[in-house]
Amino acid sequence: MDLNYNTEDLSFRDQVRSYLETNLPADLKHKVLQHKRLHKEDYVRWHKILAKQGWVATGWPTEFGGTGWSATRRHIFEEECARAGTPPILPFGVAMVAPVIMAFGNQAQKDYFLPRILNCDDWWCQGYSEPGSGSDLASIKTRAERVNSLEGDHYVVNGQKTWTTLAQHADMIFCLVRTDTGVRKQEGISFLLIDMKTPGITVRPIIMLDEDHEVNEVFFDNVKVPVQNLIGDENKGWTYAKYLLGHERTNIAAVGRAKRELQFLKRYASEQQKNAASLLSDPIYASKVAVLEIELMALEITVLRVISQDSGRPGPEASLLKIKGTEIQQRLTELMMEAAGPYSLPFDAAFLDGESEHSIVGDDDAAPLASYYFNYRKTSIYGGSNEIQKNIITQMILGL
Amino acid sequence: MDFNLTQEQSQFADALRRWVEKDYNFEQRKHIIASDAGVSPSAWTALAELGALALPIPEAQGGFSGTAIDMLVIMQELGRGLVIEPYFATVLAAEFLKLAGQHDHLLEQVASGELQMAAALNEKQARHELFNIATSASQNADGFVINGVKTVVLHGAQAGQLIVSARSSGAQRDSDGISLFVLDANAAGISRREYRSIDGYRAADITFNQVQLPSSALLVTQGAGWPLLEAGCDYGVTLLCAEAIGVMEAIFAATLDYLKTRQQFGVPIGKFQVLQHRMAEMFMELEQARSMATLAAVKLSSEDAEERRRTVSAAKARIGQAARYIGQQAVQLHGGMGVTNELPAAHMFKRLTMIELSLGDTDHHLARFIAQPGFKAAA
């Protein structure tokens, strides 16, 4: 048993760390560390910087332009990015649709889409959930009917997707659509790539608890999609969807980010006063922080245990990481907001958007914390709710 | 990074498990608990023959120089088998000799299985404070004289030699002024009152009345025993954490099995989602606890004493939380059978509960974690 990285991994870590020190723009770092809102250009800018270095696609094999790193290296890289305060690489292209294209797409699809994903030429979004299909994803109703015509075969898509993250910026959406209604619900689903500029698509914002525009409804009204945009075989989409969900859960524990946020929490709480002493000296508050810190220590080891198996694909134990990771993330935001106390109340959207240098009441650390808390209630719901994750543990690990 | 056991460790674990299955099963254990002795000499011989007693002892004293990771493997198996022999008591007491680098002949006797030991550290007023010591040690021409009472000393009556904490100077709650001694448990002036513990162990209250010790009984410099006392008990905590993992694995497996076999409303009760999610929670508690037991074993030998204290306390606090949750839920999921004394699961629940209260409970270790300078300095 050895919990230390080997010397090659340690020198890799140093290489990543020094790269980030040089190449992460100070304004982006500041936004991330101060919990401000990130905009499209922030994501794209960081993506393109990493693309130049060849480090965007940490989960891809080298033949497609990925890094080909081991699970340990990917973990180290993610830890270092979190520690430095980089914006995230959005998962929809790199981590979600790309692995599906690699595994099930045809050569033309690979040749066209993968380089564009690497270079962030297309902004992707995910068309999975529907108003009537949340946890019961296989019940989707959005229809795609195949039509033969002189100008080439195409699908006509009608229906609605929802909770579509950052679809307002998107060039492309990957969708689960129903191509057969006469069979078991999992067997009539296909996986389609759709250009968001196609006539008949409407995007409507959904404003979340923190008043940010992060998700959308996407409506399809007789949208014509060329059959060349079908991934794999018609009616096999559920297989591809499940494959994708396995990839989505790789870094879901987000231990690196939680470690950084714990440091923020402690620093901020130590600057607040209670009973004429630091809030972090208050036994009731300190015990809440300590319980959280210990849970995070445990999760870090649990993640390393999973990684050290390095089977390439996350198994059902990823569900444990998702649940514990999101519980910790939510608890962090909760304790941050508690530390801010009454300074959580002022809502300063201009400050969050970077339009004013300082917050309206003067505590720049406190200003985003309530928004952060409200925003992060999503984490135990998205990516398969934590209850669904427990079902996976129950069935796949416990055999109940 | 490597979380795998070595081949030797796996073989050790397998051998212990086979021994438990054959010679220390639930019925056999019940007889041992009910016997006058409350322990089994033949089990002790078997543990010695399996090498479990030699394992933690340095090679120079006839042992195998086993690490805390090796001991993690042993304690997990003994936990799984609910072994109630004076193994933990002996190994914990021997650790003080090992850390002090003294009394090699006693370590040799432990390694060969000739000697059982116990650590007499608790006092009635102390709760979980190791430094809260009223027992006195006064120096005289022949060595030291001990007076006082130690309570709930695990296997105190079985031990041939005792480790005793006593106060040479200072107030009752000072960490300065503490001395540690090793002494013959049958020395003149010692009286032991033995009783059963609720989880099937034997324990004793030990009274020291003008007990005269030679100078050689002192383990480290007089009055400077606190660092040794803390380090030795951190080793003990790490062993208890590992034992708890074994017990939790066993009670979890028993409960899962029960959910798959017990029928109500025409189906196995494991088909009910409310119970499934409870099992999923227990699974996660166990995995998080396992991670902390591993981390504690790795950091135990850390040269940075604060790192050791911080990790060991984090582990005890996390495992205490897991032990309570898993134990209580296991009983609940077993329904009426869970509250009888008939099932192994009930005995596992009792052991888990007592582990949580031994060598500092969850709140104690949470407070100790917070008290380490690093908790606030990191901010």
JSON list of N, CA, C and O in Angstrom, two decimals, chain A residues 169-190:
[
{"chain": "A", "resi": 169, "resn": "HIS", "atom": "N", "xyz": [-25.91, 29.67, -26.28]},
{"chain": "A", "resi": 169, "resn": "HIS", "atom": "CA", "xyz": [-24.68, 29.92, -27.04]},
{"chain": "A", "resi": 169, "resn": "HIS", "atom": "C", "xyz": [-24.41, 28.83, -28.08]},
{"chain": "A", "resi": 169, "resn": "HIS", "atom": "O", "xyz": [-23.41, 28.90, -28.80]},
{"chain": "A", "resi": 170, "resn": "ALA", "atom": "N", "xyz": [-25.27, 27.83, -28.13]},
{"chain": "A", "resi": 170, "resn": "ALA", "atom": "CA", "xyz": [-24.86, 26.58, -28.80]},
{"chain": "A", "resi": 170, "resn": "ALA", "atom": "C", "xyz": [-24.94, 26.65, -30.32]},
{"chain": "A", "resi": 170, "resn": "ALA", "atom": "O", "xyz": [-25.84, 27.26, -30.89]},
{"chain": "A", "resi": 171, "resn": "ASP", "atom": "N", "xyz": [-23.97, 25.98, -30.96]},
{"chain": "A", "resi": 171, "resn": "ASP", "atom": "CA", "xyz": [-23.99, 25.75, -32.40]},
{"chain": "A", "resi": 171, "resn": "ASP", "atom": "C", "xyz": [-24.60, 24.39, -32.72]},
{"chain": "A", "resi": 171, "resn": "ASP", "atom": "O", "xyz": [-25.17, 24.20, -33.77]},
{"chain": "A", "resi": 172, "resn": "MET", "atom": "N", "xyz": [-24.41, 23.45, -31.80]},
{"chain": "A", "resi": 172, "resn": "MET", "atom": "CA", "xyz": [-24.85, 22.08, -32.05]},
{"chain": "A", "resi": 172, "resn": "MET", "atom": "C", "xyz": [-25.52, 21.52, -30.79]},
{"chain": "A", "resi": 172, "resn": "MET", "atom": "O", "xyz": [-25.17, 21.89, -29.68]},
{"chain": "A", "resi": 173, "resn": "ILE", "atom": "N", "xyz": [-26.46, 20.62, -31.02]},
{"chain": "A", "resi": 173, "resn": "ILE", "atom": "CA", "xyz": [-27.07, 19.90, -29.90]},
{"chain": "A", "resi": 173, "resn": "ILE", "atom": "C", "xyz": [-27.07, 18.41, -30.24]},
{"chain": "A", "resi": 173, "resn": "ILE", "atom": "O", "xyz": [-27.31, 18.03, -31.39]},
{"chain": "A", "resi": 174, "resn": "PHE", "atom": "N", "xyz": [-26.70, 17.57, -29.25]},
{"chain": "A", "resi": 174, "resn": "PHE", "atom": "CA", "xyz": [-26.89, 16.12, -29.47]},
{"chain": "A", "resi": 174, "resn": "PHE", "atom": "C", "xyz": [-28.16, 15.71, -28.73]},
{"chain": "A", "resi": 174, "resn": "PHE", "atom": "O", "xyz": [-28.38, 16.08, -27.59]},
{"chain": "A", "resi": 175, "resn": "CYS", "atom": "N", "xyz": [-28.99, 14.98, -29.45]},
{"chain": "A", "resi": 175, "resn": "CYS", "atom": "CA", "xyz": [-30.35, 14.72, -28.96]},
{"chain": "A", "resi": 175, "resn": "CYS", "atom": "C", "xyz": [-30.67, 13.24, -28.94]},
{"chain": "A", "resi": 175, "resn": "CYS", "atom": "O", "xyz": [-30.28, 12.49, -29.83]},
{"chain": "A", "resi": 176, "resn": "LEU", "atom": "N", "xyz": [-31.42, 12.87, -27.93]},
{"chain": "A", "resi": 176, "resn": "LEU", "atom": "CA", "xyz": [-32.11, 11.59, -27.97]},
{"chain": "A", "resi": 176, "resn": "LEU", "atom": "C", "xyz": [-33.50, 11.84, -28.54]},
{"chain": "A", "resi": 176, "resn": "LEU", "atom": "O", "xyz": [-34.22, 12.73, -28.06]},
{"chain": "A", "resi": 177, "resn": "VAL", "atom": "N", "xyz": [-33.83, 11.12, -29.60]},
{"chain": "A", "resi": 177, "resn": "VAL", "atom": "CA", "xyz": [-35.14, 11.30, -30.24]},
{"chain": "A", "resi": 177, "resn": "VAL", "atom": "C", "xyz": [-35.81, 9.94, -30.42]},
{"chain": "A", "resi": 177, "resn": "VAL", "atom": "O", "xyz": [-35.13, 8.91, -30.49]},
{"chain": "A", "resi": 178, "resn": "ARG", "atom": "N", "xyz": [-37.13, 9.96, -30.50]},
{"chain": "A", "resi": 178, "resn": "ARG", "atom": "CA", "xyz": [-37.85, 8.69, -30.67]},
{"chain": "A", "resi": 178, "resn": "ARG", "atom": "C", "xyz": [-38.09, 8.43, -32.14]},
{"chain": "A", "resi": 178, "resn": "ARG", "atom": "O", "xyz": [-38.69, 9.25, -32.84]},
{"chain": "A", "resi": 179, "resn": "THR", "atom": "N", "xyz": [-37.56, 7.30, -32.62]},
{"chain": "A", "resi": 179, "resn": "THR", "atom": "CA", "xyz": [-37.72, 6.94, -34.03]},
{"chain": "A", "resi": 179, "resn": "THR", "atom": "C", "xyz": [-38.66, 5.75, -34.20]},
{"chain": "A", "resi": 179, "resn": "THR", "atom": "O", "xyz": [-38.99, 5.38, -35.31]},
{"chain": "A", "resi": 180, "resn": "ASP", "atom": "N", "xyz": [-39.03, 5.13, -33.09]},
{"chain": "A", "resi": 180, "resn": "ASP", "atom": "CA", "xyz": [-39.98, 4.01, -33.18]},
{"chain": "A", "resi": 180, "resn": "ASP", "atom": "C", "xyz": [-40.84, 4.03, -31.92]},
{"chain": "A", "resi": 180, "resn": "ASP", "atom": "O", "xyz": [-40.31, 4.01, -30.80]},
{"chain": "A", "resi": 181, "resn": "THR", "atom": "N", "xyz": [-42.15, 4.08, -32.10]},
{"chain": "A", "resi": 181, "resn": "THR", "atom": "CA", "xyz": [-43.05, 4.16, -30.94]},
{"chain": "A", "resi": 181, "resn": "THR", "atom": "C", "xyz": [-43.69, 2.81, -30.63]},
{"chain": "A", "resi": 181, "resn": "THR", "atom": "O", "xyz": [-44.36, 2.66, -29.62]},
{"chain": "A", "resi": 182, "resn": "GLY", "atom": "N", "xyz": [-43.47, 1.83, -31.51]},
{"chain": "A", "resi": 182, "resn": "GLY", "atom": "CA", "xyz": [-44.17, 0.56, -31.34]},
{"chain": "A", "resi": 182, "resn": "GLY", "atom": "C", "xyz": [-43.40, -0.49, -30.56]},
{"chain": "A", "resi": 182, "resn": "GLY", "atom": "O", "xyz": [-43.79, -1.66, -30.56]},
{"chain": "A", "resi": 183, "resn": "VAL", "atom": "N", "xyz": [-42.30, -0.10, -29.91]},
{"chain": "A", "resi": 183, "resn": "VAL", "atom": "CA", "xyz": [-41.46, -1.09, -29.21]},
{"chain": "A", "resi": 183, "resn": "VAL", "atom": "C", "xyz": [-41.24, -0.65, -27.77]},
{"chain": "A", "resi": 183, "resn": "VAL", "atom": "O", "xyz": [-41.69, 0.42, -27.35]},
{"chain": "A", "resi": 184, "resn": "ARG", "atom": "N", "xyz": [-40.54, -1.49, -26.99]},
{"chain": "A", "resi": 184, "resn": "ARG", "atom": "CA", "xyz": [-40.17, -1.13, -25.62]},
{"chain": "A", "resi": 184, "resn": "ARG", "atom": "C", "xyz": [-39.46, 0.23, -25.63]},
{"chain": "A", "resi": 184, "resn": "ARG", "atom": "O", "xyz": [-38.69, 0.51, -26.55]},
{"chain": "A", "resi": 185, "resn": "LYS", "atom": "N", "xyz": [-39.72, 1.04, -24.60]},
{"chain": "A", "resi": 185, "resn": "LYS", "atom": "CA", "xyz": [-39.31, 2.44, -24.70]},
{"chain": "A", "resi": 185, "resn": "LYS", "atom": "C", "xyz": [-37.81, 2.63, -24.96]},
{"chain": "A", "resi": 185, "resn": "LYS", "atom": "O", "xyz": [-37.39, 3.55, -25.65]},
{"chain": "A", "resi": 186, "resn": "GLN", "atom": "N", "xyz": [-36.97, 1.71, -24.44]},
{"chain": "A", "resi": 186, "resn": "GLN", "atom": "CA", "xyz": [-35.52, 1.86, -24.66]},
{"chain": "A", "resi": 186, "resn": "GLN", "atom": "C", "xyz": [-35.11, 1.52, -26.09]},
{"chain": "A", "resi": 186, "resn": "GLN", "atom": "O", "xyz": [-34.03, 1.89, -26.53]},
{"chain": "A", "resi": 187, "resn": "GLU", "atom": "N", "xyz": [-35.99, 0.83, -26.82]},
{"chain": "A", "resi": 187, "resn": "GLU", "atom": "CA", "xyz": [-35.58, 0.29, -28.11]},
{"chain": "A", "resi": 187, "resn": "GLU", "atom": "C", "xyz": [-35.94, 1.18, -29.30]},
{"chain": "A", "resi": 187, "resn": "GLU", "atom": "O", "xyz": [-35.55, 0.87, -30.42]},
{"chain": "A", "resi": 188, "resn": "GLY", "atom": "N", "xyz": [-36.68, 2.26, -29.05]},
{"chain": "A", "resi": 188, "resn": "GLY", "atom": "CA", "xyz": [-37.09, 3.11, -30.16]},
{"chain": "A", "resi": 188, "resn": "GLY", "atom": "C", "xyz": [-36.41, 4.47, -30.16]},
{"chain": "A", "resi": 188, "resn": "GLY", "atom": "O", "xyz": [-36.95, 5.44, -30.70]},
{"chain": "A", "resi": 189, "resn": "ILE", "atom": "N", "xyz": [-35.22, 4.54, -29.57]},
{"chain": "A", "resi": 189, "resn": "ILE", "atom": "CA", "xyz": [-34.54, 5.83, -29.41]},
{"chain": "A", "resi": 189, "resn": "ILE", "atom": "C", "xyz": [-33.33, 5.91, -30.33]},
{"chain": "A", "resi": 189, "resn": "ILE", "atom": "O", "xyz": [-32.61, 4.92, -30.50]},
{"chain": "A", "resi": 190, "resn": "SER", "atom": "N", "xyz": [-33.14, 7.08, -30.94]},
{"chain": "A", "resi": 190, "resn": "SER", "atom": "CA", "xyz": [-31.95, 7.29, -31.78]},
{"chain": "A", "resi": 190, "resn": "SER", "atom": "C", "xyz": [-31.18, 8.52, -31.30]},
{"chain": "A", "resi": 190, "resn": "SER", "atom": "O", "xyz": [-31.71, 9.36, -30.57]}
]
